[in-house]
Amino acid sequence: MNLQEYFSLVFSDYTLRTITLGTAILGAVTGMLGSFAVLRKQSLLGDAISHAALPGIALAFLITGAKDSNTLLIGALVSGLLGTFWIRGIINKTHLKSDTALGLILSLFFGFGMLLLTFIQKQPNANQAGLDKYLFGQAATLVESDVWLMAIITGICVVVMFLFWKEFKLLLFDADYTKTLGFNTKFIDILITTFIVLAIVLGLQTVGVVLMSAMLLAPAAAARQWTNNLSTMVVLAAVFGAFSGVFGTAISASQDNLSTGPVIVLVASVFVIFSFIFSPSRGLLFRQIRFISNRRDLELQKTLSFMYHIAETHDDISHPHTIKILNNFQGFTRKTLQKLVDKNYVTIDGTMWYLTEEGFETAANLYNQNIKKHE
Amino acid sequence: MNSAQFEIQLIASLVAIACAIPGTFLVLRKMAMISDAISHSILPGIVVGFFITQDLNSPWLILLAAFTGVITVALVERIQKTGLVKEDTAIGLVFPALFSIGVIMIAKNANDVHLDVDAVLLGELAFAPFDRLTVAGTDIGPKSLWVIGIILMITISLLIAFFKELKISTFDPGLSASLGFSPLIMHYGLMTVSSVTTVGAFDAVGAILVVALMIAPAASAYLLTTDLKKMLGLAVFFGVFSAITGYWVAHWLDASIAGSITTMLGVLFLFVYLLAPSKGLIAVMYRDKQQRIEVSLLTFLLHLKNHTEERERHVNHLNEHINWQKVKSETVLDLALKNNMIIINNKIVSLTEKGNAFTSQAIDYIITNEDAQIEDMKDDFFLFRG
Amino acid sequence: MDTHTDEHALNKGNLAVKVDDLTVAYNYKPVLWDIDLEIPEGVLMAIVGPNGAGKSTLIKAILGILKPIAGSVSIYGKPYHKQRSLVAYVPQKGSVDWDFPTTALDVVMMGTYGSLGWIKRPGVNEKKAALEALEKVGMLAFKSRQISQLSGGQQQRIFLARALVQEASIYFMDEPFQGVDATTEIAIINILKELRKAGKTVVVVHHDLQTVPEYFDWVTFLNVKKIATGPVMDIYNDDNLTKTYGINYKVSVQK
């Protein structure tokens, strides 16, 4: 199947529609909640939580023997929350720093999860539980009930976010101030954290434990570059996330041997790179262009003030001088001279130049400003 | 124990030592998550290296992959410098992208690359003894043993040669720069060693165990000592201990060796986290309780010193004024009496001479920011602790 | 010891803030020790003291951001949590992330969130109040600016506007003059003086000892313990400065 076939089939084929819808919803919800994680400077918490969820999945399978994803997700949720809780405990109660706590929980929980997974695989009744999909994600294993679950949780999440929007924004920006206004910051904090953990757990089947954190960060980091408004950022992140999900699924479905997770993550990374470079207000490209144009302006000003000092020596400012004098001045080019002529600051007469009235005044102003700055 | 079993344990132990050394410095420099990033992002380097060399143990592959690790660090720092995203986000963006590229490269060339994604995460320690190095027809041991052995030797020689510089640049980068050891060179040196170790260990134990072996032993050691040399020694010991016990647990459960070593590291950390003598959870909670009462005692004594009015010093007024619950006030009153800090006459509390001296000295220490001295002072004055 | 202050407080009428035996500890080391403090209504008060003296801690403990290990605080005779609507807070500028995706107007609107309570959204009235506050601090022209594109002084004015919107009776400000330009400093002090004229109480953590007599009428010297509190005219002298800063402090006190 190639991409074209995929897009023509996506509306008619039941399986394809289910999968695409699932990844789109997932991308949207992780994008939204990821914005909060990024703004709270908890970017790597998502990575730790998703790894910490693995032993929960394995234990849920060992205890219940059930293969249906809802049971396994409850296991993931419990162990994800446990990991989050323990990270906070380590940071609060010992002198270990937050990065160490994150790395510890991430690797230790994951290692324990892998021990359980390999143990399960060797069991006679394991009927190859297909738990492997939780490592890198298999969107193909999504069924309608999974998508319903995602949709319901996303719906709840949107409603809660809508209701507590004001409180979320306040806490994200200024937690101490939030307290003085009488809001229960602990409650808001737990609400946000729980939803982040929920979104991560929801994505494990599709994107996998290893790469889930990127789903949280990439759409949000990309969205941040395009807007200075929190609500726009959240909506944009949801859109970027949803598109990453759809495109990622499309590409991975149209090729053999491709797990969905890595492809979705790469698509999301492309969004990030594009945003970093091309965003009009923050992007690197326009920043560079502004930088260069500022430097040009500066050169222009320098040339003008050099001319001003020459013109000053004569009572008559329109007394002509040869262009040759300017060659002694570093930074002078024909182009800068032409620009000054275009701006009507300088008039050229053969090989001679003189300042216009306007040019003289502008230069005088620049000169005075410079003196002020140095004082 | 047969020779294959012995070799596996030897390899696991050497990997543990090779990881614990850079890991200790990563933990101290608050860069633990960088090891996570490196362990993931070397994957594309390994795949490309494998295309070229067709040998997972080739030194060229190791150097190429390690180079990818260093590039990752540089890339993360470059993104941080643009100010477009906050500190951690840069790490979180770079390594999943590079890892994804690696996974896709493996998937697209599944027929040519005998690399399994599971093996990438978990390693194939059990098979390590089968891939042997032969020189002039004689078998001189498993290849991965030689690889990790050489890496370990280099790490140890660098550690000994640059121990002083590493120590200074870790604890005081400013001083280090002024003494002429560039913190930047130390930083990238450490990153290179970490990357090389990660790549060398990767084949045997997989990406995630490398992270666990770097962070967990160092973090456990951190809770037990404040001396850098002791911390290194303890980290090495914890690593080797987990490697060997982990092997036998895996043997017994018939499960992944890497997963089992990580689990042992986890158990060990949990143990230290709870029981470490001064920084462990139980010790901290016990000391919290003691400190809470003792700082309340200080507060109470100072209150007595500040107020000469009898109404402020009446036993019944204490709850009301200091705003404590009855139980707490009684505990504090009790401790003060036991230590001869106060006397109670007609329900009016007053400082004794000893109490007065203690309080004055405590105020001096706190105001001059030498509050560490208070602990010593408590030893001098207190007969009973809180 | 406190009789002098007490008299003044009585003369001035109501007590805006009363702090009793307040002790706050970080990691079980006292940073504020047995503080008794009475702030009369309608004063413009500076809290001065060396670094680490617990100035910000005092404000945060009064506002309930930090939990004290002993003592109590009352605002107009009642505990703080019952009097929240009477109090506004201007945190240190450095305490928030100025790259947060929001505009100047949006930040000022946050001042109305407390009176709105949970869930309810700000409406037309709240927006009007925020615009008025922006105008008062001379920042109306910058209302749609992203906050990272403002200068340090402008950011401080936005914070001040956010507190003004709260229409409180008591204002607590943590180093509002830190890192601001001269124009902003004058603008801020004029607003503070206006607030006092309107009968409000203003408490400011202040660093610049030279300007204390010029800006404030009331002062508290703090160094873990309270050294002195009262009218600037009476107690702002070398003796108290020396007691607070530990070294022999000479400052030309204008009487």
Coordinates of C-alpha atoms in Angstrom, one line a residue, chain B residues 27-234:
Chain B
V27 CA 25.2 12.3 39.1
L28 CA 27.4 14.8 40.9
R29 CA 27.2 17.2 37.9
K30 CA 23.4 16.9 37.8
M31 CA 23.6 15.5 34.3
A32 CA 22.1 12.0 34.9
M33 CA 19.5 12.4 32.2
I34 CA 22.2 13.1 29.6
S35 CA 23.2 9.4 30.0
D36 CA 19.7 8.5 29.1
A37 CA 19.9 10.7 26.0
I38 CA 23.2 9.3 24.9
S39 CA 22.2 5.7 25.4
H40 CA 19.3 6.3 23.0
S41 CA 20.8 8.5 20.4
I42 CA 23.9 6.4 19.7
L43 CA 21.6 3.9 17.9
P44 CA 21.8 5.5 14.4
G45 CA 25.6 5.7 14.9
I46 CA 25.7 2.0 15.6
V47 CA 23.5 1.1 12.6
V48 CA 25.6 3.2 10.2
G49 CA 28.8 1.8 11.8
F50 CA 27.4 -1.7 11.3
F51 CA 26.7 -1.1 7.6
I52 CA 30.3 -0.1 7.2
T53 CA 32.1 -2.6 9.4
Q54 CA 29.7 -5.5 9.6
D55 CA 31.0 -6.2 13.1
L56 CA 29.3 -5.0 16.3
N57 CA 32.6 -5.1 18.2
S58 CA 34.7 -3.2 15.7
P59 CA 36.6 -0.3 17.3
W60 CA 35.5 1.9 14.3
L61 CA 31.9 1.2 15.1
I62 CA 32.4 2.1 18.7
L63 CA 34.1 5.4 17.8
L64 CA 31.5 6.3 15.3
A65 CA 28.6 5.6 17.6
A66 CA 30.4 7.3 20.5
F67 CA 30.8 10.3 18.2
T68 CA 27.0 10.4 17.7
G69 CA 26.7 10.5 21.5
V70 CA 28.9 13.5 21.8
I71 CA 27.0 15.2 18.9
T72 CA 23.8 14.6 20.8
V73 CA 25.2 16.5 23.8
A74 CA 26.4 19.3 21.5
L75 CA 23.1 19.5 19.7
V76 CA 21.2 19.6 23.0
E77 CA 23.4 22.5 24.2
R78 CA 23.0 24.3 20.9
I79 CA 19.2 24.1 21.1
Q80 CA 19.3 25.3 24.7
K81 CA 21.4 28.2 23.6
T82 CA 18.7 29.4 21.1
G83 CA 16.4 30.0 24.0
L84 CA 13.5 28.7 22.0
V85 CA 12.7 26.0 24.6
K86 CA 13.5 25.5 28.2
E87 CA 16.5 23.4 29.6
D88 CA 15.1 19.9 29.7
T89 CA 12.9 20.1 26.6
A90 CA 16.0 20.2 24.4
I91 CA 17.1 16.8 25.7
G92 CA 13.6 15.4 25.4
L93 CA 13.4 16.5 21.8
V94 CA 16.7 15.3 20.5
F95 CA 17.1 11.7 21.7
P96 CA 13.7 10.3 20.7
A97 CA 14.2 11.7 17.2
L98 CA 17.7 10.2 16.9
F99 CA 16.5 6.9 18.4
S100 CA 13.5 6.8 16.0
I101 CA 15.9 7.2 13.1
G102 CA 17.9 4.3 14.4
V103 CA 14.9 2.1 14.8
I104 CA 13.6 2.9 11.3
M105 CA 17.0 2.2 9.8
I106 CA 17.1 -1.2 11.4
A107 CA 13.5 -1.9 10.3
K108 CA 14.1 -0.9 6.7
N109 CA 17.3 -3.0 6.5
A110 CA 16.1 -6.0 8.5
N111 CA 17.7 -8.4 6.1
D112 CA 21.1 -6.9 6.2
V113 CA 21.4 -5.8 9.8
H114 CA 21.4 -8.5 12.3
L115 CA 20.3 -6.1 15.0
D116 CA 17.2 -6.7 16.9
V117 CA 15.4 -3.8 18.5
D118 CA 14.7 -5.8 21.6
A119 CA 18.5 -6.5 21.8
V120 CA 19.1 -2.8 21.5
L121 CA 17.0 -2.2 24.6
L122 CA 18.1 -5.3 26.5
G123 CA 21.3 -6.6 25.1
E124 CA 22.3 -10.2 24.6
L125 CA 24.5 -10.9 27.5
A126 CA 23.6 -14.6 27.4
F127 CA 25.1 -14.9 24.0
A128 CA 28.2 -12.8 24.6
P129 CA 30.5 -15.9 25.3
F130 CA 29.7 -17.3 21.9
D131 CA 31.3 -14.5 19.9
R132 CA 35.0 -15.2 20.5
L133 CA 38.1 -13.4 19.6
T134 CA 40.8 -15.5 18.0
V135 CA 44.4 -14.4 17.5
A136 CA 46.6 -16.5 15.3
G137 CA 44.2 -19.4 15.7
T138 CA 44.1 -19.3 19.5
D139 CA 40.9 -18.5 21.3
I140 CA 41.7 -15.7 23.7
G141 CA 38.2 -15.1 25.1
P142 CA 34.9 -13.5 24.2
K143 CA 35.1 -10.3 22.0
S144 CA 32.9 -8.2 24.3
L145 CA 35.1 -9.0 27.2
W146 CA 38.1 -7.5 25.3
V147 CA 36.0 -4.5 24.2
I148 CA 34.8 -3.6 27.6
G149 CA 38.1 -4.5 29.2
I150 CA 40.0 -2.1 27.0
I151 CA 37.4 0.7 27.6
L152 CA 37.6 0.1 31.3
M153 CA 41.4 0.3 31.2
I154 CA 41.2 3.6 29.4
T155 CA 38.6 5.0 31.7
I156 CA 40.7 4.0 34.8
S157 CA 43.8 5.6 33.4
L158 CA 42.0 8.8 32.5
L159 CA 40.4 8.8 36.0
I160 CA 43.8 8.5 37.7
A161 CA 45.5 11.0 35.4
F162 CA 42.8 13.7 35.6
F163 CA 41.3 12.9 39.0
K164 CA 42.2 16.3 40.5
E165 CA 40.9 18.2 37.5
L166 CA 37.7 16.3 37.4
K167 CA 37.1 16.9 41.0
I168 CA 37.7 20.6 40.8
S169 CA 35.7 21.1 37.7
T170 CA 32.8 19.1 39.2
F171 CA 32.6 21.0 42.4
D172 CA 33.7 24.4 41.4
P173 CA 33.8 25.1 37.7
G174 CA 34.8 28.8 38.3
L175 CA 37.8 27.8 40.3
S176 CA 38.7 25.2 37.8
A177 CA 38.7 27.8 35.0
S178 CA 40.8 30.2 37.0
L179 CA 43.4 27.4 37.6
G180 CA 43.6 26.9 33.9
F181 CA 41.7 23.6 33.6
S182 CA 39.0 24.3 31.1
P183 CA 35.7 23.1 32.4
L184 CA 34.6 22.7 28.8
I185 CA 37.3 20.2 28.0
M186 CA 36.5 18.3 31.2
H187 CA 32.8 18.4 30.2
Y188 CA 33.4 17.0 26.7
G189 CA 36.0 14.6 28.0
L190 CA 33.5 13.2 30.4
M191 CA 30.8 13.1 27.6
T192 CA 33.2 11.2 25.3
V193 CA 34.1 8.6 28.0
S194 CA 30.4 8.2 28.8
S195 CA 29.5 7.8 25.1
V196 CA 32.3 5.3 24.5
T197 CA 31.3 3.3 27.6
T198 CA 27.7 3.3 26.6
V199 CA 28.5 2.0 23.1
G200 CA 30.9 -0.6 24.5
A201 CA 28.4 -1.8 27.1
F202 CA 25.4 -1.5 24.8
D203 CA 25.9 -4.7 22.9
A204 CA 26.2 -6.7 26.1
V205 CA 23.5 -5.1 28.3
G206 CA 21.4 -2.8 26.2
A207 CA 20.5 0.9 26.3
I208 CA 18.4 1.0 29.4
L209 CA 20.7 -1.1 31.6
V210 CA 23.5 1.2 30.7
V211 CA 21.5 4.1 32.1
A212 CA 20.6 2.1 35.2
L213 CA 24.3 1.0 35.7
M214 CA 25.5 4.6 35.4
I215 CA 22.9 6.3 37.7
A216 CA 21.7 3.7 40.3
P217 CA 25.1 2.7 41.8
A218 CA 26.2 6.3 41.9
A219 CA 23.0 7.5 43.4
S220 CA 23.1 4.8 46.1
A221 CA 26.7 5.7 46.9
Y222 CA 25.7 9.3 47.1
L223 CA 23.3 8.6 49.9
L224 CA 26.1 6.9 51.9
T225 CA 29.1 9.1 51.7
T226 CA 30.2 12.6 50.9
D227 CA 33.8 11.7 50.0
L228 CA 34.4 11.5 46.2
K229 CA 36.8 8.5 46.4
K230 CA 34.6 6.6 48.7
M231 CA 31.6 7.3 46.5
L232 CA 33.5 6.0 43.5
G233 CA 34.5 2.9 45.4
L234 CA 31.0 2.2 46.7

